[in-house]
PDB file of C-alpha atoms in Angstrom:
ATOM      1  CA  PHE L 900      15.448   1.068  -4.623  1.00  0.00           C
ATOM      2  CA  PRO L 901      12.747   3.088  -2.819  1.00  0.00           C
ATOM      3  CA  SER L 902      10.062   0.612  -1.718  1.00  0.00           C
ATOM      4  CA  HIS L 903       6.670   0.391  -0.064  1.00  0.00           C
ATOM      5  CA  ASP L 904       4.370  -2.444   0.895  1.00  0.00           C
ATOM      6  CA  THR L 905       0.718  -3.069   1.699  1.00  0.00           C
ATOM      7  CA  THR L 906      -0.319  -6.240   3.499  1.00  0.00           C
ATOM      8  CA  PHE L 907      -2.914  -8.578   1.986  1.00  0.00           C
ATOM      9  CA  GLY L 908      -5.945  -8.825   4.259  1.00  0.00           C
ATOM     10  CA  GLY L 909      -7.155 -12.285   5.234  1.00  0.00           C
ATOM     11  CA  PHE L 910      -4.115 -14.195   3.985  1.00  0.00           C
ATOM     12  CA  THR L 911      -4.381 -17.880   4.907  1.00  0.00           C
ATOM     13  CA  ASN L 912      -1.268 -19.730   3.676  1.00  0.00           C
ATOM     14  CA  PHE L 913       1.952 -20.119   5.650  1.00  0.00           C
ATOM     15  CA  LYS L 914       5.002 -22.373   5.834  1.00  0.00           C
ATOM     16  CA  LEU L 915       7.997 -21.831   8.108  1.00  0.00           C
ATOM     17  CA  ARG L 916      10.834 -20.629   5.866  1.00  0.00           C
ATOM     18  CA  ASP L 917      13.109 -17.553   5.772  1.00  0.00           C
ATOM     19  CA  PRO L 918      11.362 -14.628   7.531  1.00  0.00           C
ATOM     20  CA  ILE L 919      10.491 -11.560   5.482  1.00  0.00           C
ATOM     21  CA  CYS L 920      12.500  -9.264   7.777  1.00  0.00           C
ATOM     22  CA  CYS L 921      15.651 -11.027   6.545  1.00  0.00           C
ATOM     23  CA  ARG L 922      14.624 -11.257   2.896  1.00  0.00           C
ATOM     24  CA  ILE L 923      13.586  -7.607   2.557  1.00  0.00           C
ATOM     25  CA  ARG L 924      16.761  -6.392   4.252  1.00  0.00           C
ATOM     26  CA  LYS L 925      18.809  -8.537   1.875  1.00  0.00           C
ATOM     27  CA  ALA L 926      16.798  -7.308  -1.137  1.00  0.00           C
ATOM     28  CA  VAL L 927      17.270  -3.645  -0.254  1.00  0.00           C
ATOM     29  CA  GLN L 928      20.966  -3.977   0.552  1.00  0.00           C
ATOM     30  CA  TYR L 929      22.216  -6.308  -2.165  1.00  0.00           C
ATOM     31  CA  SER L 930      19.936  -6.005  -5.200  1.00  0.00           C
ATOM     32  CA  LYS L 931      21.503  -4.544  -8.328  1.00  0.00           C
ATOM     33  CA  THR L 932      18.357  -4.765 -10.437  1.00  0.00           C
ATOM     34  CA  LEU L 933      14.609  -5.070  -9.938  1.00  0.00           C
ATOM     35  CA  ASP L 934      14.885  -8.727 -10.982  1.00  0.00           C
ATOM     36  CA  ASP L 935      17.379  -9.281  -8.152  1.00  0.00           C
ATOM     37  CA  TYR L 936      14.952  -7.644  -5.751  1.00  0.00           C
ATOM     38  CA  ALA L 937      12.065  -9.876  -6.772  1.00  0.00           C
ATOM     39  CA  LYS L 938      14.206 -13.012  -6.747  1.00  0.00           C
ATOM     40  CA  ILE L 939      15.388 -12.393  -3.179  1.00  0.00           C
ATOM     41  CA  LEU L 940      11.828 -11.728  -1.973  1.00  0.00           C
ATOM     42  CA  ILE L 941      10.567 -14.944  -3.559  1.00  0.00           C
ATOM     43  CA  GLU L 942      13.414 -17.280  -2.551  1.00  0.00           C
ATOM     44  CA  ARG L 943      12.379 -19.372   0.481  1.00  0.00           C
ATOM     45  CA  ASN L 944       9.205 -17.319   0.867  1.00  0.00           C
ATOM     46  CA  GLY L 945       6.785 -18.893   3.312  1.00  0.00           C
ATOM     47  CA  GLY L 946       3.870 -16.478   3.046  1.00  0.00           C
ATOM     48  CA  ASP L 947       4.739 -15.023   6.439  1.00  0.00           C
ATOM     49  CA  TYR L 948       4.117 -11.419   5.352  1.00  0.00           C
ATOM     50  CA  ALA L 949       2.100 -11.526   2.148  1.00  0.00           C
ATOM     51  CA  ASN L 950       2.220  -8.115   0.515  1.00  0.00           C
ATOM     52  CA  SER L 951       2.076  -6.013  -2.561  1.00  0.00           C
ATOM     53  CA  TRP L 952       5.659  -4.740  -2.727  1.00  0.00           C
ATOM     54  CA  LEU L 953       6.003  -1.513  -4.738  1.00  0.00           C
ATOM     55  CA  VAL L 954       9.568  -0.765  -5.791  1.00  0.00           C
ATOM     56  CA  GLY L 955      11.240   1.866  -7.963  1.00  0.00           C
ATOM     57  CA  ASP L 956      14.635   1.692  -9.704  1.00  0.00           C
ATOM     58  CA  ILE L 957      15.941   5.258  -9.948  1.00  0.00           C
ATOM     59  CA  ASN L 958      18.723   4.204 -12.319  1.00  0.00           C
ATOM     60  CA  ASN L 959      16.414   3.345 -15.202  1.00  0.00           C
ATOM     61  CA  ASN L 960      13.101   4.965 -14.161  1.00  0.00           C
ATOM     62  CA  THR L 961      11.294   1.651 -13.839  1.00  0.00           C
ATOM     63  CA  ILE L 962       8.729   0.729 -11.208  1.00  0.00           C
ATOM     64  CA  MET L 963       7.726  -2.784 -10.180  1.00  0.00           C
ATOM     65  CA  ARG L 964       4.944  -4.410  -8.214  1.00  0.00           C
ATOM     66  CA  VAL L 965       5.596  -7.807  -6.652  1.00  0.00           C
ATOM     67  CA  GLU L 966       2.389  -9.320  -5.316  1.00  0.00           C
ATOM     68  CA  LEU L 967       3.889 -11.902  -3.018  1.00  0.00           C
ATOM     69  CA  GLY L 968       1.524 -14.638  -1.979  1.00  0.00           C
ATOM     70  CA  TYR L 969       2.709 -18.094  -1.034  1.00  0.00           C
ATOM     71  CA  LYS L 970       1.738 -20.350  -3.909  1.00  0.00           C
ATOM     72  CA  PHE L 971       1.284 -17.467  -6.332  1.00  0.00           C
ATOM     73  CA  VAL L 972       3.448 -14.450  -7.166  1.00  0.00           C
ATOM     74  CA  ASN L 973       2.565 -11.687  -9.624  1.00  0.00           C
ATOM     75  CA  ILE L 974       5.317  -9.399 -10.970  1.00  0.00           C
ATOM     76  CA  GLU L 975       4.638  -6.332 -13.118  1.00  0.00           C
ATOM     77  CA  LYS L 976       6.962  -3.553 -14.332  1.00  0.00           C
ATOM     78  CA  LYS L 977       6.311  -0.161 -15.902  1.00  0.00           C
ATOM     79  CA  THR L 978       8.383   2.709 -17.237  1.00  0.00           C
ATOM     80  CA  ASN L 979       5.304   4.921 -17.618  1.00  0.00           C
ATOM     81  CA  GLY L 980       2.416   4.621 -15.186  1.00  0.00           C
ATOM     82  CA  TYR L 981       1.799   3.842 -11.547  1.00  0.00           C
ATOM     83  CA  PHE L 982       1.033   1.165  -8.993  1.00  0.00           C
ATOM     84  CA  ILE L 983      -1.071   1.626  -5.867  1.00  0.00           C
ATOM     85  CA  GLY L 984      -1.480  -0.408  -2.692  1.00  0.00           C
ATOM     86  CA  TYR L 985      -4.677  -0.874  -0.675  1.00  0.00           C
ATOM     87  CA  ASN L 986      -4.416  -4.159   1.304  1.00  0.00           C
ATOM     88  CA  SER L 987      -6.065  -6.341  -1.340  1.00  0.00           C
ATOM     89  CA  ALA L 988      -4.331  -8.403  -3.997  1.00  0.00           C
ATOM     90  CA  GLU L 989      -4.844  -7.317  -7.596  1.00  0.00           C
ATOM     91  CA  ASP L 990      -3.970 -10.818  -8.818  1.00  0.00           C
ATOM     92  CA  PRO L 991      -7.220 -12.836  -8.591  1.00  0.00           C
ATOM     93  CA  ARG L 992      -5.282 -16.060  -7.945  1.00  0.00           C
ATOM     94  CA  ILE L 993      -3.857 -14.649  -4.725  1.00  0.00           C
ATOM     95  CA  ARG L 994      -7.045 -12.845  -3.723  1.00  0.00           C
ATOM     96  CA  ASN L 995      -9.413 -15.767  -4.379  1.00  0.00           C
ATOM     97  CA  MET L 996      -7.229 -18.779  -3.587  1.00  0.00           C
ATOM     98  CA  GLU L 997      -4.912 -17.570  -0.844  1.00  0.00           C
ATOM     99  CA  THR L 998      -7.010 -15.091   1.145  1.00  0.00           C
ATOM    100  CA  ASP L 999     -10.523 -14.833   2.534  1.00  0.00           C
ATOM    101  CA  ASP L1000     -10.674 -11.218   1.330  1.00  0.00           C
ATOM    102  CA  THR L1001     -14.195 -10.233   0.285  1.00  0.00           C
ATOM    103  CA  ASP L1002     -13.579  -6.479   0.387  1.00  0.00           C
ATOM    104  CA  TYR L1003     -12.146  -5.834  -3.084  1.00  0.00           C
ATOM    105  CA  TYR L1004     -15.390  -4.581  -4.690  1.00  0.00           C
ATOM    106  CA  ASN L1005     -17.230  -3.384  -1.584  1.00  0.00           C
ATOM    107  CA  VAL L1006     -16.639   0.374  -1.236  1.00  0.00           C
ATOM    108  CA  LYS L1007     -18.083   0.316   2.255  1.00  0.00           C
ATOM    109  CA  THR L1008     -14.756  -1.269   3.239  1.00  0.00           C
ATOM    110  CA  SER L1009     -11.358   0.307   3.662  1.00  0.00           C
ATOM    111  CA  SER L1010      -9.582  -1.673   0.939  1.00  0.00           C
ATOM    112  CA  ALA L1011     -12.086  -1.126  -1.861  1.00  0.00           C
ATOM    113  CA  ALA L1012     -12.745   2.521  -1.031  1.00  0.00           C
ATOM    114  CA  ARG L1013      -9.039   3.335  -0.988  1.00  0.00           C
ATOM    115  CA  ARG L1014      -8.512   1.390  -4.228  1.00  0.00           C
ATOM    116  CA  VAL L1015     -11.190   3.479  -5.938  1.00  0.00           C
ATOM    117  CA  ARG L1016     -10.035   6.801  -4.494  1.00  0.00           C
ATOM    118  CA  LEU L1017      -6.329   6.215  -5.127  1.00  0.00           C
ATOM    119  CA  THR L1018      -7.103   5.288  -8.732  1.00  0.00           C
ATOM    120  CA  GLU L1019      -9.130   8.500  -9.135  1.00  0.00           C
ATOM    121  CA  LEU L1020      -6.314  10.617  -7.721  1.00  0.00           C
ATOM    122  CA  MET L1021      -3.586   8.945  -9.754  1.00  0.00           C
ATOM    123  CA  GLU L1022      -5.577   9.464 -12.938  1.00  0.00           C
ATOM    124  CA  LYS L1023      -6.330  13.068 -11.981  1.00  0.00           C
ATOM    125  CA  TYR L1024      -2.686  13.938 -11.364  1.00  0.00           C
ATOM    126  CA  LYS L1025      -1.110  11.710 -14.022  1.00  0.00           C
ATOM    127  CA  GLY L1026       1.958  13.434 -15.430  1.00  0.00           C
ATOM    128  CA  GLU L1027       1.973  16.018 -12.630  1.00  0.00           C
ATOM    129  CA  ILE L1028       2.894  13.937  -9.590  1.00  0.00           C
ATOM    130  CA  ASN L1029       5.682  15.441  -7.496  1.00  0.00           C
ATOM    131  CA  ILE L1030       6.464  15.724  -3.792  1.00  0.00           C
ATOM    132  CA  ASN L1031       3.659  18.207  -3.112  1.00  0.00           C
ATOM    133  CA  VAL L1032       1.062  16.195  -5.011  1.00  0.00           C
ATOM    134  CA  GLY L1033       2.233  13.016  -3.282  1.00  0.00           C
ATOM    135  CA  GLN L1034       1.666  14.654   0.089  1.00  0.00           C
ATOM    136  CA  LYS L1035      -1.779  15.780  -1.022  1.00  0.00           C
ATOM    137  CA  ILE L1036      -2.748  12.277  -2.118  1.00  0.00           C
ATOM    138  CA  ILE L1037      -1.582  10.662   1.117  1.00  0.00           C
ATOM    139  CA  ALA L1038      -3.484  13.261   3.173  1.00  0.00           C
ATOM    140  CA  ASP L1039      -6.714  12.881   1.177  1.00  0.00           C
ATOM    141  CA  HIS L1040      -9.910  12.632   3.269  1.00  0.00           C
ATOM    142  CA  TYR L1041     -12.539  12.034   0.581  1.00  0.00           C
ATOM    143  CA  ASP L1042     -14.865   9.106   1.327  1.00  0.00           C
ATOM    144  CA  VAL L1043     -16.011   7.508  -1.946  1.00  0.00           C
ATOM    145  CA  TYR L1044     -18.850   5.624  -0.238  1.00  0.00           C
ATOM    146  CA  LEU L1045     -20.445   8.682   1.369  1.00  0.00           C
ATOM    147  CA  LYS L1046     -19.198  10.953  -1.452  1.00  0.00           C
ATOM    148  CA  LYS L1047     -17.909  13.672   0.857  1.00  0.00           C
ATOM    149  CA  ILE L1048     -14.935  14.723   2.964  1.00  0.00           C
ATOM    150  CA  ASN L1049     -15.129  12.341   5.900  1.00  0.00           C
ATOM    151  CA  PRO L1050     -11.933  11.144   7.627  1.00  0.00           C
ATOM    152  CA  SER L1051     -12.586   7.429   8.167  1.00  0.00           C
ATOM    153  CA  ASN L1052     -11.154   3.981   7.506  1.00  0.00           C
ATOM    154  CA  ARG L1053     -12.189   4.426   3.852  1.00  0.00           C
ATOM    155  CA  THR L1054      -9.961   7.442   3.145  1.00  0.00           C
ATOM    156  CA  CYS L1055      -6.372   7.497   1.893  1.00  0.00           C
ATOM    157  CA  CYS L1056      -5.317   9.108   5.176  1.00  0.00           C
ATOM    158  CA  SER L1057      -6.913   6.199   6.990  1.00  0.00           C
ATOM    159  CA  HIS L1058      -8.707   7.088  10.231  1.00  0.00           C
ATOM    160  CA  TYR L1059     -10.127   4.079  12.017  1.00  0.00           C
ATOM    161  CA  ASP L1060      -9.809   6.203  15.174  1.00  0.00           C
ATOM    162  CA  LEU L1061     -12.504   8.603  13.895  1.00  0.00           C
ATOM    163  CA  ASP L1062     -14.803   5.980  12.376  1.00  0.00           C
ATOM    164  CA  GLU L1063     -17.891   4.789  14.242  1.00  0.00           C
ATOM    165  CA  SER L1064     -18.059   1.864  11.765  1.00  0.00           C
ATOM    166  CA  LYS L1065     -21.708   2.517  11.048  1.00  0.00           C
ATOM    167  CA  TYR L1066     -21.642   0.937   7.601  1.00  0.00           C
ATOM    168  CA  ILE L1067     -19.311  -2.039   8.060  1.00  0.00           C
ATOM    169  CA  ASP L1068     -18.516  -4.468  10.863  1.00  0.00           C
ATOM    170  CA  TYR L1069     -15.266  -2.974  12.171  1.00  0.00           C
ATOM    171  CA  VAL L1070     -14.453  -2.100  15.779  1.00  0.00           C
ATOM    172  CA  PRO L1071     -15.779   1.461  16.308  1.00  0.00           C
ATOM    173  CA  PHE L1072     -13.130   4.135  16.842  1.00  0.00           C
ATOM    174  CA  TYR L1073     -10.359   1.544  16.735  1.00  0.00           C
ATOM    175  CA  PRO L1074      -6.973   3.211  17.498  1.00  0.00           C
ATOM    176  CA  GLY L1075      -5.429   2.338  14.156  1.00  0.00           C
ATOM    177  CA  GLY L1076      -4.998   3.532  10.599  1.00  0.00           C
ATOM    178  CA  ALA L1077      -2.327   5.665   8.953  1.00  0.00           C
ATOM    179  CA  LEU L1078       0.625   6.094  11.297  1.00  0.00           C
ATOM    180  CA  ASP L1079       2.915   7.834   8.851  1.00  0.00           C
ATOM    181  CA  GLY L1080       3.154   9.339   5.392  1.00  0.00           C
ATOM    182  CA  ILE L1081       6.363   9.215   3.361  1.00  0.00           C
ATOM    183  CA  VAL L1082       7.062  10.718  -0.063  1.00  0.00           C
ATOM    184  CA  THR L1083      10.196  10.754  -2.177  1.00  0.00           C
ATOM    185  CA  ASP L1084      11.216  11.251  -5.796  1.00  0.00           C
ATOM    186  CA  SER L1085      14.157  10.138  -7.917  1.00  0.00           C
ATOM    187  CA  ASN L1086      16.361  13.080  -7.002  1.00  0.00           C
ATOM    188  CA  MET L1087      15.737  12.745  -3.277  1.00  0.00           C
ATOM    189  CA  ALA L1088      16.130   8.964  -3.371  1.00  0.00           C
ATOM    190  CA  LYS L1089      19.586   9.281  -4.942  1.00  0.00           C
ATOM    191  CA  ASN L1090      20.625  11.048  -1.750  1.00  0.00           C
ATOM    192  CA  MET L1091      18.688   8.692   0.554  1.00  0.00           C
ATOM    193  CA  GLY L1092      16.196  11.502   1.151  1.00  0.00           C
ATOM    194  CA  LEU L1093      12.479  11.573   1.841  1.00  0.00           C
ATOM    195  CA  VAL L1094       9.720  13.746   3.265  1.00  0.00           C
ATOM    196  CA  GLY L1095       7.909  12.138   6.168  1.00  0.00           C
ATOM    197  CA  ARG L1096       5.151  12.796   8.649  1.00  0.00           C
ATOM    198  CA  TRP L1097       4.551  10.661  11.728  1.00  0.00           C
ATOM    199  CA  LEU L1098       1.711  10.861  14.248  1.00  0.00           C
ATOM    200  CA  ASN L1099       0.466   9.147  17.369  1.00  0.00           C
ATOM    201  CA  ILE L1100      -2.636   7.390  16.060  1.00  0.00           C
ATOM    202  CA  VAL L1101      -4.509   7.749  19.345  1.00  0.00           C
ATOM    203  CA  THR L1102      -4.449  11.543  19.145  1.00  0.00           C
ATOM    204  CA  ALA L1103      -3.866  12.087  15.428  1.00  0.00           C
ATOM    205  CA  ARG L1104      -6.375  13.935  13.305  1.00  0.00           C
ATOM    206  CA  GLY L1105      -4.614  13.882   9.944  1.00  0.00           C
ATOM    207  CA  TYR L1106      -1.527  15.265   8.270  1.00  0.00           C
ATOM    208  CA  ARG L1107      -2.732  18.816   8.886  1.00  0.00           C
ATOM    209  CA  ASP L1108       0.367  20.547   7.569  1.00  0.00           C
ATOM    210  CA  TRP L1109       0.038  18.555   4.333  1.00  0.00           C
ATOM    211  CA  GLU L1110      -3.548  19.601   3.646  1.00  0.00           C
TER     212      GLU L1110
END
């Protein structure tokens, strides 16, 4: 089960239960189906690491999104389509009742801008997505707010370190953002394979060899 997660910004609920580091390890190691995976994530969940968990089952070509809040959980599956992650909850119950996230529709912010851009790219490349296209999407530097190439916190290849935060109240040139980029497909995943790129965020200027 290849998996990925994006944290929900501004999550407010928490209860001391089984930590996510234990539950995700158990889910990855022992799940036989996507339902198993979701069940293990949810059992004794305390909201300690509220995320959108994106998971793929290479045995039946099914993908799943588990939006794991505390009081609310949203599970969706597809055999044809995509899911994206951008640090906001798609489920309005989680977003409006369990977070103080106000960024979802504001494309000046990182979450909303990446949601819009990732949706554009997924629609553009629908039916053509492979390893090379995946690398291209992750390395994308188009800023939907300024409508130009502009590496910043609003781009898929997130660059807080290059952003003066002129348009939103973030810390200017904060040494954070995208630390790595990882792509795999069904064939590679069957052999525990992936393509990855890792950078030191303080000196990084993008996945140059992916652009």
